[in-house]
Amino acid sequence: MMTRIHHSIVRNTVTALMIAGLIFNTSACDQVVEPVEIPVGVILPLSGTLGVAGQRILNGMDLALEEINAREPFRLRFIIEDSESNIDSALIAYSRLADEHRVPVIIGPATSSETERAIPLINNKKVATISPTAARSGLSAQSEFLFLSSLTVGRTVPEGVRISKKHLGYKNVATLVNKVDAFSVSSNDFITQELGTYSDVTIVHAASYRLPQGTDFGDITAQLTAIQNAVPTPDVIFLSALPEGRTGTLVAAHRFGLRIPFIVNFISIDVIHDVNDAEPGAAEGVITFQVWLPNSTVEASRKFVDNYHSKFGEEPGDFAARGYAAVTVLGEALNRVSMYDAASIRDGLAEIREFNSIFGSFSFDENGDAVTSPVIAQVQNNKFDVLGE
């Protein structure tokens, strides 16, 4: 039979063990597990001729960074390199991020020309790479580590030509292209090819100019004169150019007195505002084939617009949207993997299907190209109105 003394000893021992266990559990609960930090390389043109566009892309990326770091079990940290709107600088930045900072993933480069030139580096360094704005078709097929989170011209042009032709009824067409830019050439090639499928459409004049990336826009009076004097007179002009070429061409054409409507693949509402500020009315009536518009009814997009306005005090344009989308797509990929090395991130990106993005349902195809629905719109009163069926 247990004596009072024995009972007391047992009771005191049990109590001591319970207290010790409580202290241990409390200490364990008090321990804070630090989230894993993932360095993300960023290559954007933050200065030079594309500096304004680059800053807008970065604004969208910064907003996505804040949102992801506030809710996910990991933390992203940007290591930012300025490509200075220069292809060679973009390549140097890529090598520095891969070799010195050893990042597992890079967002950028921004332009198709930079991205195309970076493909040998991407294949050699084997860093998961997402270009937020490159749109030349065929780039991502050249590297298993390269993904384009914006639509390529191969996906925007067929739908854009079909809908714009329905609304404008054009038959005689002129084209104008920057012959030394990868995106512009790809866009013009697809436009020419698609127009060739319509038996009632004729390209009456094909004009070009040469504006290397990072170069100030020059004089295109000769090209505009040739288009104006074409016989028969063109009903529309398809322009394929980078932002500085889009702004320069629309302003120059309006000052020249050319009143033929322009169709401009991937022109941003930001550029439309810049054009109309420089030359009031110069962008009115322009039609674009785009990936996103600020008045999108997609729920994720409406939240993005509201949050962007709260942070920056203005409505976002598509450059900000494409920067935001690239980071959120990366966040989705990181949620799909258990390790954060480059190969795992690449695999996570490749698996993305029907992700609820600000563009709507978003997937990557087998090559790493974005799959989502393009938007066809026309400028009316300094804003885009969607052109429906």
Coordinates of C-alpha atoms in Angstrom, one line a residue:
M1 CA 0.0 0.0 0.0
M2 CA 1.3 3.4 -0.9
T3 CA 2.2 5.6 2.0
R4 CA 1.3 9.3 2.3
I5 CA 5.0 10.1 1.8
H6 CA 5.2 7.9 -1.3
H7 CA 2.0 9.4 -2.6
S8 CA 3.3 12.9 -2.0
I9 CA 6.6 12.0 -3.8
V10 CA 4.7 10.6 -6.8
R11 CA 2.3 13.5 -6.9
N12 CA 5.2 16.0 -6.7
T13 CA 7.1 14.2 -9.4
V14 CA 4.1 14.1 -11.8
T15 CA 3.5 17.8 -11.2
A16 CA 7.1 18.6 -11.9
L17 CA 7.0 16.6 -15.1
M18 CA 3.8 18.3 -16.2
I19 CA 5.3 21.7 -15.5
A20 CA 8.5 20.8 -17.4
G21 CA 6.5 19.6 -20.3
L22 CA 4.4 22.7 -20.3
I23 CA 7.6 24.8 -20.3
F24 CA 9.0 22.8 -23.1
N25 CA 5.9 23.1 -25.2
T26 CA 5.6 26.8 -24.5
S27 CA 9.3 27.3 -25.5
A28 CA 8.7 25.3 -28.7
C29 CA 5.7 27.4 -29.6
D30 CA 7.6 30.5 -28.9
Q31 CA 10.3 29.6 -31.4
V32 CA 9.9 31.5 -34.7
V33 CA 10.9 29.6 -37.8
E34 CA 12.4 32.1 -40.2
P35 CA 11.0 31.8 -43.8
V36 CA 13.4 30.8 -46.5
E37 CA 14.7 33.7 -48.5
I38 CA 15.0 33.3 -52.3
P39 CA 17.2 35.7 -54.2
V40 CA 15.6 36.7 -57.5
G41 CA 17.7 38.4 -60.1
V42 CA 16.0 41.2 -62.0
I43 CA 17.2 42.7 -65.4
L44 CA 15.3 45.7 -66.5
P45 CA 16.0 48.9 -68.6
L46 CA 15.8 51.4 -65.8
S47 CA 17.7 54.1 -67.7
G48 CA 18.2 54.9 -71.4
T49 CA 15.5 55.1 -74.1
L50 CA 13.4 52.3 -72.4
G51 CA 13.9 53.6 -68.9
V52 CA 10.3 54.8 -68.4
A53 CA 8.9 51.4 -69.5
G54 CA 11.5 49.6 -67.3
Q55 CA 10.4 51.6 -64.2
R56 CA 6.8 50.8 -64.8
I57 CA 7.6 47.1 -65.1
L58 CA 9.5 47.3 -61.8
N59 CA 6.6 49.1 -60.0
G60 CA 4.4 46.1 -60.9
M61 CA 7.0 43.7 -59.7
D62 CA 7.5 45.5 -56.4
L63 CA 3.7 45.3 -55.7
A64 CA 3.7 41.6 -56.3
L65 CA 6.8 41.2 -54.1
E66 CA 5.1 42.9 -51.2
E67 CA 2.0 40.7 -51.5
I68 CA 3.9 37.4 -51.9
N69 CA 6.2 38.2 -48.9
A70 CA 3.2 39.0 -46.7
R71 CA 1.4 35.7 -47.3
E72 CA 3.8 32.9 -48.4
P73 CA 6.1 30.7 -46.3
F74 CA 9.1 32.0 -48.3
R75 CA 10.4 35.5 -48.9
L76 CA 11.6 36.9 -52.3
R77 CA 14.5 39.3 -52.4
F78 CA 15.2 41.2 -55.6
I79 CA 18.7 41.8 -56.8
I80 CA 18.2 44.4 -59.5
E81 CA 20.5 45.1 -62.5
D82 CA 19.9 48.0 -64.9
S83 CA 20.4 46.9 -68.5
E84 CA 20.5 50.6 -69.5
S85 CA 18.4 49.9 -72.6
N86 CA 21.5 48.2 -74.0
I87 CA 21.7 44.6 -75.2
D88 CA 25.4 44.1 -74.1
S89 CA 24.7 45.5 -70.7
A90 CA 21.8 43.1 -70.3
L91 CA 24.1 40.2 -71.1
I92 CA 26.7 41.4 -68.6
A93 CA 24.0 41.8 -65.9
Y94 CA 22.8 38.2 -66.6
S95 CA 26.3 36.8 -66.1
R96 CA 26.8 38.8 -62.9
L97 CA 23.5 37.6 -61.4
A98 CA 24.2 34.0 -62.3
D99 CA 28.0 33.8 -61.4
E100 CA 28.4 36.3 -58.6
H101 CA 25.0 36.3 -56.9
R102 CA 24.2 32.7 -57.8
V103 CA 20.5 33.4 -58.1
P104 CA 18.3 30.4 -59.0
V105 CA 15.9 32.5 -61.0
I106 CA 16.0 35.7 -63.1
I107 CA 13.1 37.9 -64.2
G108 CA 14.3 39.5 -67.4
P109 CA 15.7 40.5 -69.8
A110 CA 12.8 42.7 -70.9
T111 CA 13.1 43.0 -74.7
S112 CA 13.0 40.2 -77.3
S113 CA 16.4 41.3 -78.7
E114 CA 18.0 41.1 -75.2
T115 CA 16.3 37.7 -74.5
E116 CA 17.3 36.3 -77.8
R117 CA 20.9 37.2 -77.3
A118 CA 20.8 35.8 -73.7
I119 CA 19.7 32.3 -74.8
P120 CA 23.2 30.9 -75.0
L121 CA 23.9 32.3 -71.5
I122 CA 20.6 30.8 -70.2
N123 CA 21.5 27.4 -71.6
N124 CA 25.0 27.6 -70.1
K125 CA 24.2 29.0 -66.7
K126 CA 21.0 26.9 -66.3
V127 CA 19.2 29.6 -64.3
A128 CA 15.3 29.6 -64.5
T129 CA 14.5 32.7 -66.5
I130 CA 11.2 34.5 -67.0
S131 CA 11.0 37.4 -69.4
P132 CA 8.0 39.6 -68.4
T133 CA 7.7 41.4 -71.7
A134 CA 9.6 39.7 -74.5
A135 CA 7.1 38.7 -77.2
R136 CA 9.0 37.3 -80.2
S137 CA 7.7 33.9 -81.1
G138 CA 10.1 30.9 -80.9
L139 CA 12.4 32.2 -78.1
S140 CA 11.4 29.9 -75.3
A141 CA 11.6 26.8 -77.5
Q142 CA 15.4 27.4 -77.6
S143 CA 15.9 26.8 -73.9
E144 CA 14.3 24.6 -71.3
F145 CA 15.1 27.2 -68.7
L146 CA 13.4 30.1 -70.5
F147 CA 9.7 31.2 -70.0
L148 CA 7.8 34.1 -71.5
S149 CA 5.0 35.3 -69.2
S150 CA 3.5 37.6 -71.7
L151 CA 1.9 36.5 -74.9
T152 CA 4.0 36.1 -78.1
V153 CA 3.1 37.8 -81.4
G154 CA 2.2 34.3 -82.7
R155 CA -0.8 34.3 -80.3
T156 CA -1.9 37.9 -80.6
V157 CA -1.7 38.5 -84.3
P158 CA -4.2 36.0 -85.7
E159 CA -7.0 37.1 -83.4
G160 CA -6.0 40.8 -83.7
V161 CA -6.1 40.8 -87.5
R162 CA -9.5 38.9 -87.5
I163 CA -11.2 41.3 -85.2
S164 CA -9.6 44.6 -86.4
K165 CA -10.5 43.6 -90.0
K166 CA -14.1 43.0 -89.0
H167 CA -14.4 46.5 -87.4
L168 CA -12.4 48.5 -90.0
G169 CA -13.1 46.5 -93.1
Y170 CA -9.6 47.2 -94.5
K171 CA -8.5 45.8 -97.9
N172 CA -5.4 47.9 -98.7
V173 CA -2.7 47.8 -96.1
A174 CA 0.8 49.3 -95.4
T175 CA 3.3 47.9 -92.9
L176 CA 6.1 49.8 -91.1
V177 CA 8.7 47.9 -89.1
N178 CA 11.9 48.5 -87.2
K179 CA 14.2 46.0 -89.1
V180 CA 16.9 45.7 -86.4
D181 CA 14.7 44.7 -83.5
A182 CA 13.8 41.1 -82.8
F183 CA 10.2 41.8 -81.5
S184 CA 9.4 44.2 -84.4
V185 CA 10.6 41.8 -87.1
S186 CA 8.7 38.9 -85.5
S187 CA 5.6 40.9 -85.2
N188 CA 5.8 42.2 -88.8
D189 CA 6.5 38.6 -90.1
F190 CA 3.4 37.3 -88.4
I191 CA 1.2 40.2 -89.5
T192 CA 2.4 39.8 -93.1
Q193 CA 1.7 36.0 -92.9
E194 CA -1.7 36.4 -91.4
L195 CA -2.8 39.2 -93.8
G196 CA -1.8 36.8 -96.6
T197 CA -4.5 34.4 -95.6
Y198 CA -7.2 36.9 -96.5
S199 CA -7.9 36.9 -100.3
D200 CA -9.4 40.4 -100.2
V201 CA -6.3 42.1 -98.5
T202 CA -3.3 43.5 -100.3
I203 CA -0.2 44.9 -98.8
V204 CA 0.3 48.0 -101.0
H205 CA 3.5 49.2 -99.4
A206 CA 6.0 47.7 -97.0
A207 CA 8.2 50.3 -95.3
S208 CA 11.0 49.9 -92.7
Y209 CA 13.5 51.9 -90.7
R210 CA 16.5 50.9 -88.6
L211 CA 16.5 51.9 -85.0
P212 CA 18.9 49.8 -82.8
Q213 CA 17.7 49.3 -79.2
G214 CA 18.8 52.2 -77.1
T215 CA 19.0 54.7 -80.0
D216 CA 16.9 57.9 -80.1
F217 CA 14.2 57.9 -82.7
G218 CA 15.2 59.5 -86.0
D219 CA 13.6 61.0 -89.1
I220 CA 11.1 58.8 -90.9
T221 CA 9.7 61.4 -93.3
A222 CA 10.7 59.3 -96.3
Q223 CA 8.8 56.3 -95.0
L224 CA 5.7 58.3 -94.2
T225 CA 5.8 60.0 -97.7
A226 CA 6.0 56.6 -99.4
I227 CA 3.1 55.3 -97.5
Q228 CA 1.0 58.4 -98.2
N229 CA 1.8 58.2 -101.9
A230 CA 1.1 54.4 -102.2
V231 CA -1.5 53.5 -104.8
P232 CA -4.2 52.6 -103.8
T233 CA -4.1 54.6 -100.6
P234 CA -3.7 52.3 -97.6
D235 CA -6.8 51.9 -95.3
V236 CA -4.6 51.1 -92.3
I237 CA -0.9 51.0 -91.3
F238 CA 0.4 48.1 -89.2
L239 CA 3.3 49.3 -87.1
S240 CA 5.8 46.9 -85.4
A241 CA 8.2 48.7 -83.1
L242 CA 9.5 49.1 -79.5
P243 CA 8.0 51.8 -77.2
E244 CA 10.3 54.6 -78.4
G245 CA 9.4 53.7 -82.0
R246 CA 5.7 53.6 -81.3
T247 CA 5.8 57.0 -79.7
G248 CA 8.1 58.5 -82.3
T249 CA 6.1 57.1 -85.3
L250 CA 2.7 58.2 -84.1
V251 CA 3.8 61.7 -83.2
A252 CA 5.8 62.0 -86.5
A253 CA 2.8 60.7 -88.6
H254 CA 0.4 63.1 -87.0
R255 CA 2.7 66.1 -87.5
F256 CA 3.3 65.0 -91.1
G257 CA -0.4 65.1 -91.7
L258 CA -0.9 61.4 -92.2
R259 CA -4.4 60.5 -91.1
I260 CA -4.4 56.8 -91.9
P261 CA -5.4 54.6 -88.9
F262 CA -2.6 52.7 -87.2
I263 CA -2.7 49.2 -85.8
V264 CA 0.1 48.7 -83.3
N265 CA 0.9 45.3 -81.8
F266 CA 1.4 45.6 -78.0
I267 CA 1.2 49.4 -77.6
S268 CA 0.6 50.3 -73.9
I269 CA -1.9 52.7 -72.6
D270 CA 1.1 54.5 -71.0
V271 CA 2.6 55.0 -74.5
I272 CA -0.9 56.2 -75.7
H273 CA -0.9 58.9 -73.0
D274 CA 2.7 59.8 -73.8
V275 CA 1.8 60.2 -77.5
N276 CA -1.3 62.3 -76.9
D277 CA 0.7 64.5 -74.4
A278 CA 3.3 65.2 -77.0
E279 CA 0.9 65.6 -79.9
P280 CA -2.7 65.9 -78.8
G281 CA -4.9 63.5 -80.8
A282 CA -2.1 61.6 -82.4
A283 CA -3.0 58.3 -80.8
E284 CA -6.8 58.5 -81.3
G285 CA -8.2 55.5 -83.1
V286 CA -5.1 53.4 -82.7
I287 CA -5.9 49.6 -82.5
T288 CA -3.8 47.3 -80.4
F289 CA -3.4 43.6 -79.8
Q290 CA -2.7 43.3 -76.1
V291 CA -2.4 40.9 -73.2
W292 CA -4.2 43.1 -70.6
L293 CA -6.2 46.3 -70.2
P294 CA -6.8 48.3 -67.0
N295 CA -10.6 47.9 -67.3
S296 CA -10.4 44.1 -67.3
T297 CA -13.2 42.4 -65.4
V298 CA -11.1 39.6 -64.1
E299 CA -11.3 39.6 -60.3
A300 CA -7.5 39.3 -59.8
S301 CA -7.0 42.1 -62.2
R302 CA -9.5 44.4 -60.4
K303 CA -7.6 43.8 -57.1
F304 CA -4.3 44.5 -58.8
V305 CA -5.6 47.8 -60.2
D306 CA -6.9 48.8 -56.8
N307 CA -3.8 47.9 -54.9
Y308 CA -1.5 49.5 -57.5
H309 CA -3.5 52.7 -57.3
S310 CA -3.2 52.7 -53.5
K311 CA 0.5 52.2 -53.6
F312 CA 1.5 54.5 -56.5
G313 CA -1.4 56.9 -56.7
E314 CA -2.1 56.1 -60.4
E315 CA -3.7 53.5 -62.7
P316 CA -1.3 50.8 -63.9
G317 CA -0.5 50.3 -67.5
D318 CA 0.3 47.1 -69.2
F319 CA 4.0 47.3 -68.5
A320 CA 3.3 47.4 -64.7
A321 CA 0.7 44.6 -65.3
R322 CA 3.2 42.4 -67.1
G323 CA 5.8 42.9 -64.4
Y324 CA 3.3 42.1 -61.7
A325 CA 2.2 39.0 -63.6
A326 CA 5.7 37.6 -64.0
V327 CA 6.3 37.7 -60.2
T328 CA 2.9 36.2 -59.3
V329 CA 3.6 33.4 -61.9
L330 CA 7.0 32.8 -60.2
G331 CA 5.2 32.7 -56.8
E332 CA 2.8 30.1 -58.1
A333 CA 5.8 28.0 -59.3
L334 CA 7.5 28.2 -55.9
N335 CA 4.4 26.9 -54.3
R336 CA 4.6 23.8 -56.4
V337 CA 8.1 22.8 -55.4
S338 CA 9.9 21.6 -52.2
M339 CA 13.3 22.9 -53.2
Y340 CA 14.3 26.4 -54.5
D341 CA 17.1 25.5 -56.8
A342 CA 17.0 26.5 -60.5
A343 CA 16.0 23.1 -61.8
S344 CA 13.2 22.8 -59.4
I345 CA 11.9 26.3 -60.1
R346 CA 12.1 25.5 -63.8
D347 CA 10.0 22.3 -63.2
G348 CA 7.5 24.3 -61.2
L349 CA 7.1 26.9 -63.9
A350 CA 6.6 24.2 -66.6
E351 CA 3.8 22.6 -64.6
I352 CA 1.6 25.8 -64.4
R353 CA -1.8 25.2 -65.9
E354 CA -4.9 27.4 -65.6
F355 CA -3.4 29.7 -62.9
N356 CA -5.8 32.5 -61.9
S357 CA -3.7 35.4 -63.0
I358 CA -4.6 39.0 -63.7
F359 CA -4.7 38.0 -67.4
G360 CA -7.3 35.4 -66.6
S361 CA -6.6 31.7 -66.9
F362 CA -2.9 31.3 -67.4
S363 CA -0.8 28.4 -68.5
F364 CA 2.6 27.7 -70.0
D365 CA 2.7 25.5 -73.1
E366 CA 5.3 22.8 -73.8
N367 CA 7.8 25.4 -74.9
G368 CA 7.4 27.8 -72.0
D369 CA 5.2 30.4 -73.8
A370 CA 2.3 32.0 -72.0
V371 CA -1.2 30.7 -73.0
T372 CA -4.0 33.1 -72.2
S373 CA -6.5 35.2 -74.2
P374 CA -5.4 38.3 -76.1
V375 CA -7.4 41.5 -75.9
I376 CA -8.1 43.6 -79.0
A377 CA -8.9 47.3 -78.3
Q378 CA -9.1 50.8 -79.9
V379 CA -8.2 54.2 -78.4
Q380 CA -11.2 56.4 -77.9
N381 CA -10.8 59.6 -75.9
N382 CA -7.3 58.7 -74.7
K383 CA -8.3 55.2 -73.3
F384 CA -8.8 51.7 -74.7
D385 CA -12.2 50.3 -75.6
V386 CA -12.3 46.6 -76.2
L387 CA -13.4 45.5 -79.7
G388 CA -15.7 42.6 -79.4
E389 CA -16.9 40.0 -81.8

